[in-house]
Each structure stands twice: as structure tokens, then as C-alpha cells.
Coordinates of C-alpha atoms (C1' of nucleotides) in Angstrom, one line a residue:
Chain A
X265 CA 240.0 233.2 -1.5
X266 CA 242.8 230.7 -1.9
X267 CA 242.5 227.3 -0.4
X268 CA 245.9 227.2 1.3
X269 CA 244.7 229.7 3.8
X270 CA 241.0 229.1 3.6
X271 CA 239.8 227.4 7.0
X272 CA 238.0 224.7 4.9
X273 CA 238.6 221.0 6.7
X274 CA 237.3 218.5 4.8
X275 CA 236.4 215.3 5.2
X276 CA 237.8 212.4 2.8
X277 CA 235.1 209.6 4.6
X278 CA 231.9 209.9 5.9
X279 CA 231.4 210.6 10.0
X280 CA 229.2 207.4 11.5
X281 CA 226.6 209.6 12.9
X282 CA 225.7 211.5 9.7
X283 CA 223.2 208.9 8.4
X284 CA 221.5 211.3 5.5
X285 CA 223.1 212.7 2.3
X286 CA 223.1 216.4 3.5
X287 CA 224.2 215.7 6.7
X288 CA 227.0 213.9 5.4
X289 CA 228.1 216.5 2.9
X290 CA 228.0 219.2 5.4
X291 CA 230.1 217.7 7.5
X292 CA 232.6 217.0 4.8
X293 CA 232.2 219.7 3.1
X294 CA 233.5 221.7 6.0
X295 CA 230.3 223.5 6.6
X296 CA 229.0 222.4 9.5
X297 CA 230.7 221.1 13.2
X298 CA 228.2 219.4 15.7
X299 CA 228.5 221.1 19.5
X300 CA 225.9 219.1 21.1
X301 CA 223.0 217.0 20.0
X302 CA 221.1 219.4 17.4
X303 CA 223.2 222.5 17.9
X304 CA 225.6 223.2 15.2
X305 CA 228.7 226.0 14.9
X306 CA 228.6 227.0 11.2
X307 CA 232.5 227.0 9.3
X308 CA 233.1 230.0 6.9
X309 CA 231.9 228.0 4.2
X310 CA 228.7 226.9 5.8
X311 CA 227.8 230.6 6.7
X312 CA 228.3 231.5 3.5
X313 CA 225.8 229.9 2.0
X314 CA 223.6 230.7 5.3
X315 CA 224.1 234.2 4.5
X316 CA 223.1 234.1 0.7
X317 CA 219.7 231.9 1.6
X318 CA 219.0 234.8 4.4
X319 CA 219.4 237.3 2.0
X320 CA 217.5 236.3 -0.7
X321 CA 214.5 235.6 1.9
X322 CA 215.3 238.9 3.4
X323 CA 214.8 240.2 0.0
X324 CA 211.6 238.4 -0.8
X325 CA 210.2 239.6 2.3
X326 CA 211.2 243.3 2.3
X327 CA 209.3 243.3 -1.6
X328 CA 206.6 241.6 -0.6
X329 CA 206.1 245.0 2.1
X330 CA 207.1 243.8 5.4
X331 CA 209.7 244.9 7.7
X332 CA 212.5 243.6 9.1
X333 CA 213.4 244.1 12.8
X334 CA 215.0 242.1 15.4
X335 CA 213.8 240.6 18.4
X336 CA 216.4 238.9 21.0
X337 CA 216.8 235.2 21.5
X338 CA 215.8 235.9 25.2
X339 CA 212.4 236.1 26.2
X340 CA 210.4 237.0 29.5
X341 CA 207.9 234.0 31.1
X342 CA 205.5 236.7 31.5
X343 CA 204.1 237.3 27.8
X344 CA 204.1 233.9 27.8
X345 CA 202.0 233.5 30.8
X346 CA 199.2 236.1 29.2
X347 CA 198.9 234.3 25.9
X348 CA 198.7 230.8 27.7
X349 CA 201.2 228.9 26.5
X350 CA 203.7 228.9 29.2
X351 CA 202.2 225.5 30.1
X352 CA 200.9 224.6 27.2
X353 CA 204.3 224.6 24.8
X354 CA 205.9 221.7 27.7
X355 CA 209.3 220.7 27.5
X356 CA 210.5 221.9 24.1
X357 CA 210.4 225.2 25.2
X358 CA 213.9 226.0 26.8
X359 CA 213.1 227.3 30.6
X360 CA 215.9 229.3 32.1
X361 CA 216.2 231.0 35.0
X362 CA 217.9 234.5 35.8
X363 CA 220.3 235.6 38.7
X364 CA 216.6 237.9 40.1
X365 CA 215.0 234.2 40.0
X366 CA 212.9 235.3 37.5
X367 CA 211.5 233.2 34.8
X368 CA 212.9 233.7 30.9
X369 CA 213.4 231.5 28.1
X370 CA 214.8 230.9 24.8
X371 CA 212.5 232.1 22.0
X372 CA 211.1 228.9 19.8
X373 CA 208.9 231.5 18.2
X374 CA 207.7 235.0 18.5
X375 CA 204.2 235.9 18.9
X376 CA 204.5 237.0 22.3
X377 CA 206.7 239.4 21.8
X378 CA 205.8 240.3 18.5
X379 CA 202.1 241.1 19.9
X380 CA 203.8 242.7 23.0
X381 CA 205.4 245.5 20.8
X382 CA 202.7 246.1 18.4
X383 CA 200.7 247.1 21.1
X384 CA 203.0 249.0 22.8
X385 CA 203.3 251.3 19.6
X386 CA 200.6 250.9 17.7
X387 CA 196.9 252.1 18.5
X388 CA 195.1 253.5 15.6
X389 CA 193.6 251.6 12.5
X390 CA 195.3 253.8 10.7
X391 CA 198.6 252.2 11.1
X392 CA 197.6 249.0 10.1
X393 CA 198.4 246.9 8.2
X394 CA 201.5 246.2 9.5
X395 CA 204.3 243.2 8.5
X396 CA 207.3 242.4 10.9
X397 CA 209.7 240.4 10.6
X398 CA 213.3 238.7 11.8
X399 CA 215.6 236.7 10.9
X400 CA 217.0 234.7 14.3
X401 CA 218.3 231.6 16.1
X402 CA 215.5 230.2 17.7
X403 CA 215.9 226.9 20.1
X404 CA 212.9 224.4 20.5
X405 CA 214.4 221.5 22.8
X406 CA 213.3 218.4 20.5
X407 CA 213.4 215.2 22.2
X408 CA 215.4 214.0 19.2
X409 CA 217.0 216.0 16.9
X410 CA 218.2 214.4 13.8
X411 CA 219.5 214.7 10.3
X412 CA 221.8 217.5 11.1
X413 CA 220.6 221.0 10.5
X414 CA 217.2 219.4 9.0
X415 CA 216.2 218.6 12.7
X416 CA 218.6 221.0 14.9
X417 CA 217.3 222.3 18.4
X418 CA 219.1 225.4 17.5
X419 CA 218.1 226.5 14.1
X420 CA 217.8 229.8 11.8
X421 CA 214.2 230.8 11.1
X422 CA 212.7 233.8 9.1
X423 CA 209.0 234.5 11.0
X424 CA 206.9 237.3 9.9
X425 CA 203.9 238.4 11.5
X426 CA 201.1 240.6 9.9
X427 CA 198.5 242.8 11.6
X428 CA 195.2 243.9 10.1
X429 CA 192.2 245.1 10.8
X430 CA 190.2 242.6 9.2
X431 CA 189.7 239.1 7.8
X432 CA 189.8 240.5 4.4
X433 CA 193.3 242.6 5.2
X434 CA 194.6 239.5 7.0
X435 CA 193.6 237.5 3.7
X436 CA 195.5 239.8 1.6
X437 CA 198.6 239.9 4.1
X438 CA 198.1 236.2 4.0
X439 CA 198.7 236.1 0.1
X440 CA 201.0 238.5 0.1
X441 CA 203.1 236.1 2.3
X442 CA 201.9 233.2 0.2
X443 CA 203.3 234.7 -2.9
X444 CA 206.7 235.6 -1.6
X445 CA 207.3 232.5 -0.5
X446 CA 206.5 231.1 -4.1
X447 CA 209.2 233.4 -5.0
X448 CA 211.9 233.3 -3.0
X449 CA 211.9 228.9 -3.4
X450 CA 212.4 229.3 -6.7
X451 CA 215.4 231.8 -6.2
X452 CA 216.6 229.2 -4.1
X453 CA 216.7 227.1 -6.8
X454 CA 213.8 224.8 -4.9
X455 CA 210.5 223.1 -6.3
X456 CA 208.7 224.1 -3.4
X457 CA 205.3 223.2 -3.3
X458 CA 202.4 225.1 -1.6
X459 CA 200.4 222.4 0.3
X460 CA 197.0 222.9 2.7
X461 CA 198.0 222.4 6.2
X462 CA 197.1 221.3 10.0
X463 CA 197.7 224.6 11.9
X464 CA 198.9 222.7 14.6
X465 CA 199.5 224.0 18.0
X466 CA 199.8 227.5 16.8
X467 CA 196.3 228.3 15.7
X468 CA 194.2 229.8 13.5
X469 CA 192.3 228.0 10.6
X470 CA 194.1 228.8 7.0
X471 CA 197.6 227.6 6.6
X472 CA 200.0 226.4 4.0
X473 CA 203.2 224.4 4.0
X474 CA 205.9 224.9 1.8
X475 CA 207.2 221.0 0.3
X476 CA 210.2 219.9 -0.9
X477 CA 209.7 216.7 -2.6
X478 CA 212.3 214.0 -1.0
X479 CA 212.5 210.6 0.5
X480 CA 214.6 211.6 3.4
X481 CA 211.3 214.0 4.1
X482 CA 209.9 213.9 7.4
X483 CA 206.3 215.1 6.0
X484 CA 203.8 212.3 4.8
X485 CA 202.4 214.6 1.6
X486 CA 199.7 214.0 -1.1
X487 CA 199.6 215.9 -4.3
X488 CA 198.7 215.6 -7.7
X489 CA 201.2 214.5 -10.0
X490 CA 200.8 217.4 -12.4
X491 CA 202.9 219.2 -9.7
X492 CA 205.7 217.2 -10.6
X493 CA 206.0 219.2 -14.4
X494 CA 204.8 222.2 -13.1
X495 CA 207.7 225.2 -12.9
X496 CA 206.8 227.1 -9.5
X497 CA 206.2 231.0 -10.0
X498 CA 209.6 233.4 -10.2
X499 CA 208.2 236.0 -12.2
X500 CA 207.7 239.6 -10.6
X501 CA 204.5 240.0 -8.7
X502 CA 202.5 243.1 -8.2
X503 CA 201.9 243.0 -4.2
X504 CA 199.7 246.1 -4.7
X505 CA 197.6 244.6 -7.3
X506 CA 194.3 241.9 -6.6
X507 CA 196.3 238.8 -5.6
X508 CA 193.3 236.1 -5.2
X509 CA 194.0 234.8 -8.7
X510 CA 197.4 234.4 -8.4
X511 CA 196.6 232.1 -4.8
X512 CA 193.6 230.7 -6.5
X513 CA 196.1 229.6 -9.5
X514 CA 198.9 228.3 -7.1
X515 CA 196.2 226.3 -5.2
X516 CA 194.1 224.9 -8.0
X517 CA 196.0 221.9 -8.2
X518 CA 195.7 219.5 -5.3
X519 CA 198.3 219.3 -2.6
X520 CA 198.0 218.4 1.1
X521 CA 200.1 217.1 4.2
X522 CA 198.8 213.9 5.9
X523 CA 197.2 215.9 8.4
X524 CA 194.8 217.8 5.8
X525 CA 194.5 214.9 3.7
X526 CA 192.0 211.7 4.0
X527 CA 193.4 208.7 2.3
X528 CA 189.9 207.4 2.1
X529 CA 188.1 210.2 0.4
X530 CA 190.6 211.4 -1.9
X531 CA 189.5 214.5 -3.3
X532 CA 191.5 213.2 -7.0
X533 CA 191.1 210.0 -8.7
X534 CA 193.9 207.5 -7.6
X535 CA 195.9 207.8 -10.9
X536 CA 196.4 211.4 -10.5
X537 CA 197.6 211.1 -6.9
X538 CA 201.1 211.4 -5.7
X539 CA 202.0 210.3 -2.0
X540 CA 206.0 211.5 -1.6
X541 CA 207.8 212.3 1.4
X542 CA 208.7 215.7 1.7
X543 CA 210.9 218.3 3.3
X544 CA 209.3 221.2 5.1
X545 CA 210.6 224.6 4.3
X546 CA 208.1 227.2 5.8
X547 CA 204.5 227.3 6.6
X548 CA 202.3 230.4 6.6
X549 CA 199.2 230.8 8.8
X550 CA 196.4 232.8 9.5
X551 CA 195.9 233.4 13.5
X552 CA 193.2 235.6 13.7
X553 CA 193.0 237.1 17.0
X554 CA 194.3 233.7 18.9
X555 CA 197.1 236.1 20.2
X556 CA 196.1 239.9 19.7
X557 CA 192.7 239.1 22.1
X558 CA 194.4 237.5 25.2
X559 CA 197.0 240.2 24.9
X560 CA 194.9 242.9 24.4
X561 CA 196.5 243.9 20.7
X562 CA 193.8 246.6 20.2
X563 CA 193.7 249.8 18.1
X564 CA 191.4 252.4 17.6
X565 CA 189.1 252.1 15.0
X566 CA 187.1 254.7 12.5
X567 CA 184.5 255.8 15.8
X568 CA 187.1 255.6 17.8
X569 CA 185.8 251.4 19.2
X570 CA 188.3 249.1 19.7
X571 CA 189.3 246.5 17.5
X572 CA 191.6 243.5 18.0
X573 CA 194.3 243.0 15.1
X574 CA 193.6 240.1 13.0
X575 CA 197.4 238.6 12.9
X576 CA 198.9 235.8 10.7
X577 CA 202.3 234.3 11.1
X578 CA 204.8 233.2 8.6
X579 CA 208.4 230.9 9.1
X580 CA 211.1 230.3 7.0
X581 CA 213.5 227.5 8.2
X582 CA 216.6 229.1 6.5
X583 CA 219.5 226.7 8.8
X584 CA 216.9 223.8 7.1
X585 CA 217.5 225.6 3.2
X586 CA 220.7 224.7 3.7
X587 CA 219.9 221.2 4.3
X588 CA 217.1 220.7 2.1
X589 CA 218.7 222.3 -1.0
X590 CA 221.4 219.8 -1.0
X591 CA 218.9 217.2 -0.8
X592 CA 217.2 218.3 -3.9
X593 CA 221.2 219.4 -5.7
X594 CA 223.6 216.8 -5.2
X595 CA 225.3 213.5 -7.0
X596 CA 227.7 211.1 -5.6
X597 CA 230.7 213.2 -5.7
X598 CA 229.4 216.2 -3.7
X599 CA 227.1 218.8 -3.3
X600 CA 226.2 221.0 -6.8
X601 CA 224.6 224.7 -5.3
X602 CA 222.4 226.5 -7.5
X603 CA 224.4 229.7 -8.6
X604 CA 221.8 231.5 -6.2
X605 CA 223.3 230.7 -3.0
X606 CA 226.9 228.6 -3.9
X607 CA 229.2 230.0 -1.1
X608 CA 231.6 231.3 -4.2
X609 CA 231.0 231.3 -8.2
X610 CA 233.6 229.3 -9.2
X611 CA 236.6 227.4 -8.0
X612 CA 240.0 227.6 -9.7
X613 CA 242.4 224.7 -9.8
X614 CA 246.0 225.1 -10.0
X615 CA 246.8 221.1 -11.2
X616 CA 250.5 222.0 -10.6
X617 CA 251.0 224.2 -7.8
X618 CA 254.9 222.9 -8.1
X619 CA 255.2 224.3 -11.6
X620 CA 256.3 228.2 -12.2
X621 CA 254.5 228.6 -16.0
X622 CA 251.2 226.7 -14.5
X623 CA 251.3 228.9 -11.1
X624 CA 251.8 232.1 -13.1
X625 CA 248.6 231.3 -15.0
X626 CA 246.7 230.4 -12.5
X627 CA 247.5 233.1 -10.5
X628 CA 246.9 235.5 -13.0
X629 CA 243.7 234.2 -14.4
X630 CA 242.8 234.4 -10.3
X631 CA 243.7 238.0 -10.0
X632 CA 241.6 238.7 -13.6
X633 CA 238.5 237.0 -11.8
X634 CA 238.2 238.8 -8.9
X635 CA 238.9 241.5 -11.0
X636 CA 235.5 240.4 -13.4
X637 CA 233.8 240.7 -9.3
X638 CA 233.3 236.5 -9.8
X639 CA 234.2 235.7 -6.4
X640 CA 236.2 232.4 -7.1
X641 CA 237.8 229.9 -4.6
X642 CA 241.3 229.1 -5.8
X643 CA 242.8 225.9 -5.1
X644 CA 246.3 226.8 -4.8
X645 CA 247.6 223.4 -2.8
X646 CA 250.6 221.4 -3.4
X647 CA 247.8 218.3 -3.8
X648 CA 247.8 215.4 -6.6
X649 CA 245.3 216.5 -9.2
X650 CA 243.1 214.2 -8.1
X651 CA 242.6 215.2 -4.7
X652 CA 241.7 218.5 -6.1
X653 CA 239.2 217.2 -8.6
X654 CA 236.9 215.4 -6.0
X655 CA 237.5 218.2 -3.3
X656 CA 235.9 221.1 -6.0
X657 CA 233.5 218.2 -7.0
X658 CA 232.9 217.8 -3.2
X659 CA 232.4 221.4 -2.4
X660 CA 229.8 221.6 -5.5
X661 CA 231.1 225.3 -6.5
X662 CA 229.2 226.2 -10.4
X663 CA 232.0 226.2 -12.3
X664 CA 235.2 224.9 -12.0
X665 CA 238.3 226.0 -13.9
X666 CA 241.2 224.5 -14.4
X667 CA 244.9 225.1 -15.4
X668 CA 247.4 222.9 -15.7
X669 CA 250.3 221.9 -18.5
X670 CA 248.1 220.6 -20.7
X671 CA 245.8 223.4 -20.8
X672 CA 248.6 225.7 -21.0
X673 CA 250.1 224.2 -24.0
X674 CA 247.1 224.8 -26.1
X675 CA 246.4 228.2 -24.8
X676 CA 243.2 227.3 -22.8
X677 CA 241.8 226.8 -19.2
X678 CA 239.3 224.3 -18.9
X679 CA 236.2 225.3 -17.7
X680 CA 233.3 222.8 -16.2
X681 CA 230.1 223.0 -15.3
X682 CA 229.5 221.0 -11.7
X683 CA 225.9 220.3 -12.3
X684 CA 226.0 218.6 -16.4
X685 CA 229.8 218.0 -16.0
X686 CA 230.6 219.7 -19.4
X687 CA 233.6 220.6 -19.8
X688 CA 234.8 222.9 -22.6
X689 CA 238.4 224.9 -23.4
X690 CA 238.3 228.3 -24.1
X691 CA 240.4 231.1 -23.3
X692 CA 240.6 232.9 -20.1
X693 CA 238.9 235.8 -21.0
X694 CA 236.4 233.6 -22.6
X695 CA 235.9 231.9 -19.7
X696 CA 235.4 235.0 -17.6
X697 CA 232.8 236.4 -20.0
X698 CA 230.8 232.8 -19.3
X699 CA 230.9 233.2 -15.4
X700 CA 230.0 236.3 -15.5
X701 CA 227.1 235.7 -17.8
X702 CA 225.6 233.7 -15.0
X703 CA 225.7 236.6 -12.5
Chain B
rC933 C1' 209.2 209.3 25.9
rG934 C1' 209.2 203.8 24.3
rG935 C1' 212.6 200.4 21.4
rG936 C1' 217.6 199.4 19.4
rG937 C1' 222.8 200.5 18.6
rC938 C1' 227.5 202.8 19.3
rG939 C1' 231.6 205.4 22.3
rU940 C1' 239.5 202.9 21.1
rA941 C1' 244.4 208.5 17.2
rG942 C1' 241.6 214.1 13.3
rC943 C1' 238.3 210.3 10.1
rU944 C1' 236.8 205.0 9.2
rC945 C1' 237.5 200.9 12.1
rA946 C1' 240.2 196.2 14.3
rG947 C1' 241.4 194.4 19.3
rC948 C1' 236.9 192.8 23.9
rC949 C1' 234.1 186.6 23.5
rU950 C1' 239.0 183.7 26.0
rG951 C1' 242.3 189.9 31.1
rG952 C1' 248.9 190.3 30.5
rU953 C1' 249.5 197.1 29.8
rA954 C1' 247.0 199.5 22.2
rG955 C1' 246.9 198.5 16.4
rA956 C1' 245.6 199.3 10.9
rG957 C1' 244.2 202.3 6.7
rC958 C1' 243.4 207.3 5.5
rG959 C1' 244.7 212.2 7.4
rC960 C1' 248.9 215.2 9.9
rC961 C1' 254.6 216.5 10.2
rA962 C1' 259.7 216.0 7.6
rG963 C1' 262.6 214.4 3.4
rC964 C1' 263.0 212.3 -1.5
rU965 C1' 260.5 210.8 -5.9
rU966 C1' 256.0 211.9 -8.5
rU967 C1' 251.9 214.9 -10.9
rG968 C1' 245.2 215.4 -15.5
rG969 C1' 240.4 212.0 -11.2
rG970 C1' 241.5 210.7 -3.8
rA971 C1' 250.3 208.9 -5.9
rG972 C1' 255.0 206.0 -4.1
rC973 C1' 259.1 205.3 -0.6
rU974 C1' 261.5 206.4 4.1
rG975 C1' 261.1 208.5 8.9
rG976 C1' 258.0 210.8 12.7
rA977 C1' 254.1 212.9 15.9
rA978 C1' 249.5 211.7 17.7
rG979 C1' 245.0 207.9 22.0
rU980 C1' 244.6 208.8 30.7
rC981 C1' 240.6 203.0 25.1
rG982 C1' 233.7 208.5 27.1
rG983 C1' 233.7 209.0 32.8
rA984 C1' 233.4 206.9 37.9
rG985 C1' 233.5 202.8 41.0
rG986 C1' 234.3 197.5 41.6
rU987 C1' 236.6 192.4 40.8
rU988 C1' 241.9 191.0 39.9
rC989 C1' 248.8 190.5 41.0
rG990 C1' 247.2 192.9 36.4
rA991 C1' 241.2 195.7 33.0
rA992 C1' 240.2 198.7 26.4
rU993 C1' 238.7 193.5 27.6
rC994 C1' 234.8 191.1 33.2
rC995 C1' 230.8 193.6 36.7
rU996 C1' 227.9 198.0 38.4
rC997 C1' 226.6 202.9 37.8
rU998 C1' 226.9 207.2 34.8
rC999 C1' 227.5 210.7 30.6
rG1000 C1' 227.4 211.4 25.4
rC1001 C1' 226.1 210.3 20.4
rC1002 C1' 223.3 207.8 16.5
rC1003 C1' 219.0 205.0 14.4
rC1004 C1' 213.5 203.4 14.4
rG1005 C1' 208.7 205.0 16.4
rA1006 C1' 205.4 208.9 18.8
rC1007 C1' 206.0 214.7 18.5
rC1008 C1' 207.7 219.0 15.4
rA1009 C1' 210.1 225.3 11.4

RNA sequence: CGGGGCGUAGCUCAGCCUGGUAGAGCGCCAGCUUUGGGAGCUGGAAGUCGGAGGUUCGAAUCCUCUCGCCCCGACCA
């Protein structure tokens, strides 16, 4: 993509009502425009990384066994009048009204519906266990939203919900979950950190919340400080295998949110104690039959009785990633995205858009890139160097290459590593053969 | 929902106290000169001062109401 076409509008200072670092970069990043108090429109650039966290979750999930669908954004009062919590979610929930007068609302979550379909469609024990999931916009009407797409009304979230026949099956769907979300953090590039949770207004009595370490975090959190040298799983799991030790091993060392923890009995001597704020990314939970039994989500079992699915439920805030990773990957010039999701691989800097030779090169060492598949960002601009510098800087892209006369005369393009700042010469297909070792 | 703050050009802000009909820097457009870490000069475009009502000969400025946004707290993926 070359910058002079690119819809990309950046921002040289920092908008008054962005008060926290990822806010502020998103905004000037060009990611992100504000529409109304916690409702954002994402820019190219912003839905480009979007997309990349999505699909690596989407990933995660479809390994770990469960299934992606889609559910709409719209949902009936009714289901929500059978499980009870019509009146019991209040005024975050979005009420709306249809031209029939009848009663609808936009989705904060999905277990209604969810329960509604499985037991439409599913009625014997032998099609269990099942895992859905989608990837949507949900909207939860927060009295005050805040620190951009951290605290949106309107946000992206990932929710999976399994059905089983039984504690045990729900246990296993339950690490199942727990594991993919191990993994698909540290894709993200994210110390996430598996922590024993309150399971809140949503139910059930096993959860988990996945922490991000951060003092813009919203989450009180306690945890041992071993955590902080410990390298989260990304090796491959086998889902099909015994997965107790592998949660037993992930949950050995102690971690809890305020909620679970009691700063008076301390279950770890003082010294080996962490309390940190934290960002939350996603929270698995164990339901039990909180929704399957007022809804009537029954199957058939072996002697043909009836048996209410044992459910868990498990969210992703993927609009929050975006947020949260540049919380945890940033300096003061700009963002710096782990090669994982960074909306392109590498940006290319023409310092001398003016100049014929320095154009010629650029636009050829350009052309060989796309070529090599590293899908680069090329700064083509009649600019001062330096505005280029601190917008590639700003924009955090891996690698940044640069041509100019200098690097012309000796033969080279410079090539520079956002996140140590190294910056070495080497010739373009040199430089190629690097990028594309990161791929 | 309690407490606080802010709405003036695309962004950051000054002007308001003490009323006289709107400014700066950056950005944008044109031209020239520049060119390795946010260049210089010249010229230009751009704001019904969030909105409504009131006071006044006259309101960005004073008064009333209202809308929006941000921050702290309580609540939450």
C-alpha cells in the first residue's frame, strides 16, 4: 500500500479527551474515530489489526474443537424473559422497540440465544458435546465508557459456549477453553495471565480471568511474583489428550482478582505476593445448567431420560486486544505491534520522494517486497525525512526500511527493527530474506 | 448514578474576569527554496465561538435552560 493514497490521517498532537496511552495512539495512529461516547468506527488501519487479532482467536478456537457460527446483533425480549434476566441485566442492556411494538434488544451477550438454538437442534446425548461460537459486535450501555476501545459500549467479543452432558464433560470443555486461551495470548504477543475469578452476574461456580499486567488496568489483581518470569504456554496442545495436568500446571501458581482474593488471609506469604493492576482480556466460566434448565436445553439420554446440558461460556474482548496490546507494546514515539497482528510487515520510506535515483529504488525494492508476499506500507510522500521517521515510528510497523541518497551511495537500504531500534545496512535482497524470515 | 472539568478553525489552545462583532501555533491549499529525526519564506482557504432563550444599542464574553464530551468514584468483556 503506498501512503499517498492510503486513507491513513494521523495525528501530530494528542486529542484532549484521549487521557490513556492506547487511546491516544489509536487516535493518532489513524486507527480509530469516536461516533459517540463508547462507540468507535474503525479506519483501514485499525481494522487491520482487528482482523489479524480475530483471526488468530478464530484459529485458536476452531483447534481447540469448537465451531464458529454467527448469531445477529438483534435479539428477541422473549428468550430473555424465560431465562430471567430481562429484568435482572437493568439499564446496560440496550431496550429497543420494533415497528409491531414488540420488545428486542441489542445482544450484550448470547446465552439466550445460544441455548435457544441448541435446543431447537439438538436432542440426543449423542450429539454432545458441542462448542459454538461467534465472533460479533455486542453493545452493553455502560454508564461510563472510557479509555477508548478498552471501555467501549459497542465492542468486538469472541463468546463460546459448550454443552455437555456432564460435570466431568463440562470440566474438560472447560479446559479445553482454558488452554486455547493460553495459547492464543501468547500469539498475541500478550503475558496473559490465568487468574481465579467472581463469576459475577453470569453464574455458575468455576471461572477464570485472563490478566494483562498494567497500571492503566481496571482489575485490582493479586498474584505471585513468579508469574512475572514465567513465559505463558504457546506450544501445541493435544485437545484430545488428559488435559488436567496441563490446567493443574497453569493454575499451580497463585493468581486471583480482588473479588476471589482476601487481603487478610493471603493464601502466599507477603514477599511472594504481587498486587498490579490489570487489563481484562477474556474470562471463561462454567454455568452448569443456570441457562439450559429455565430454558428447557434437554437431550435424550442413554434410557432415553432427559438430561439438561451442562453449559460453560467463554469471551474474548478482541476490540479490547487492540487496546490492551498497545498498552503492553509501545514507547514514546508510537505504538511497536508484535509481528502477529501489525496491520502490515514493514513500512518502506522513500527519504527523497523528489529525487529520480532515490524514487527508482524505492519503488523497486517496493515492487520486490510484495513480490517476497511481505505486505509493506510504503511511504512514498513528498514529506521532510523527519516527518516520515516519527510517522513509521508512530504507526509501530516491525521493520522499517529506508532509502535515501545516502543509502544509495553505498549500495544499501537501511533496515530497522521498531521494537530494539537496531538499525543495520544490507542489501535489498538481504533485507527481504530478514523480513521474510519473520513470517 | 454521585462528584469534578471542558465545549472557540482539522489538532492543541488564547480571548471570557472588565460586552464593541474572532486570534495564534501546527495541519490544509498554491508557489519558491530546502531535504537523514516533526524545514524556511511568501500568499491563501478555513470557525453561525455546542444549541436555545434572555439581558443589552451591541454577547464568544453576562444570566437561564439544554445537549455533548472527558476525568474520579460506584458498576462491568
Amino acid at each position: 500500500m503506498r501512503l499517498s493514497t492510503y486513507f491513513l490521517p494521523l495525528l501530530r498532537e494528542n486529542p484532549t479527551e484521549a487521557q490513556i496511552v492506547s487511546h491516544r495512539l489509536m487516535l493518532r495512529s489513524g486507527m480509530i474515530r469516536q461516533s459517540s461516547a463508547g462507540i468507535y468506527s474503525w479506519l483501514p488501519f485499525g481494522l487491520r489489526v482487528l482482523r489479524k487479532i480475530e483471526n488468530i482467536v478464530r484459529d485458536e478456537q476452531n483447534r481447540a474443537g469448537a465451531q464458529e457460527l454467527l448469531m445477529p446483533t438483534i435479539q428477541p425480549a422473549e428468550l430473555w424473559r424465560e431465562s430471567g434476566r430481562y429484568d435482572d441485566y437493568g439499564d446496560e442492556m440496550l431496550r429497543i422497540r420494533d415497528r409491531h411494538e414488540r420488545d428486542m434488544l441489542y445482544g450484550p451477550t448470547n446465552e439466550e440465544l445460544i441455548t435457544d438454538i441448541f435446543r431447537q437442534n439438538i436432542k440426543s446425548y449423542r450429539d454432545l458435546p458441542k462448542n459454538l461460537y461467534h465472533i460479533q459486535w455486542k453493545f452493553r450501555d455502560e454508564v461510563r465508557p472510557r479509555f477508548g476501545v478498552m471501555r467501549g459500549r459497542e465492542f468486538l467479543m469472541k463468546d463460546a459456549y459448550s454443552f455437555d452432558l456432564d460435570l466431568a464433560g463440562a470440566r474438560r470443555s472447560y479446559n479445553k477453553m482454558f488452554l486455547a486461551y493460553l495459547r492464543t495470548f501468547a500469539r498475541l504477543g500478550l503475558k496473559a495471565i490465568p487468574m481465579r475469578a467472581d463469576t459475577g452476574p453470569i453464574g455458575g461456580d468455576l471461572s477464570h480471568e485472563f490478566i494483562i499486567l498494567a497500571d492503566t488496568g481496571e482489575s485490582q489483581v493479586y498474584c505471585d511474583k513468579a508469574w512475572l518470569n514465567t513465559d505463558i504456554l504457546s506450544s501445541n496442545v493435544e485437545y484430545d489428550g488428559d488435559l488436567q495436568p496441563f490446567f493443574q500446571r497453569w493454575t499451580a501458581l497463585y493468581a486471583a482478582t480482588e473479588e476471589k482474593h482476601d487481603v487478610a488471609n493471603s493464601p502466599i506469604p507477603a514477599a511472594d505476593l504481587l498486587a498490579a493492576r490489570g487489563i481484562e482480556v477474556g474470562q471463561i466460566f462454567y454455568l452448569g445448567t443456570k441457562y439450559s434448565r429455565p430454558m428447557n436445553a434437554v437431550v435424550a439420554g442413554p434410557d432415553g431420560e432427559q438430561i439438561v446440558a451442562e453449559m460453560g461460556c467463554y469471551g474474548i474482548g478482541v476490540s479490547r486486544l487492540t487496546g490492551a496490546i498497545i498498552e503492553a507494546s509501545h514507547d514514546d514515539s508510537g505504538i511497536i505491534w508484535p509481528e502477529s497482528v501489525a496491520p502490515f510487515h514493514a513500512g518502506l520510506i522513500n527519504l527523497r520522494a523528489g529525487d529520480s535515483a532515490s524514487t527508482a529504488a524505492a519503488d523497486g525494492l517496493y515492487a520486490a517486497l510484495l513480490k517476497a508476499g511481505i505486505d509493506a506500507l510504503y511511504d512514498d510522500r513528498a514529506e521532510s525525512p523527519g516527518v516520515k521517521f516519527a510517522a513509521m515510528d508512530l504507526i509501530g510497523l516491525p521493520w522499517q526500511l529506508v532509502v535515501g541518497p545516502r543509502s544509495l551511495q553505498r549500495g544499501v537500504v537501511e533496515v530497522k527493527n521498531r521494537r530494539s531500534g537496531q538499525r543495520e545496512d544490507m542489501t535489498a535482497e538481504a533485507a527481504i530474506n530478514r523480513l521474510r524470515a519473520g513470517l
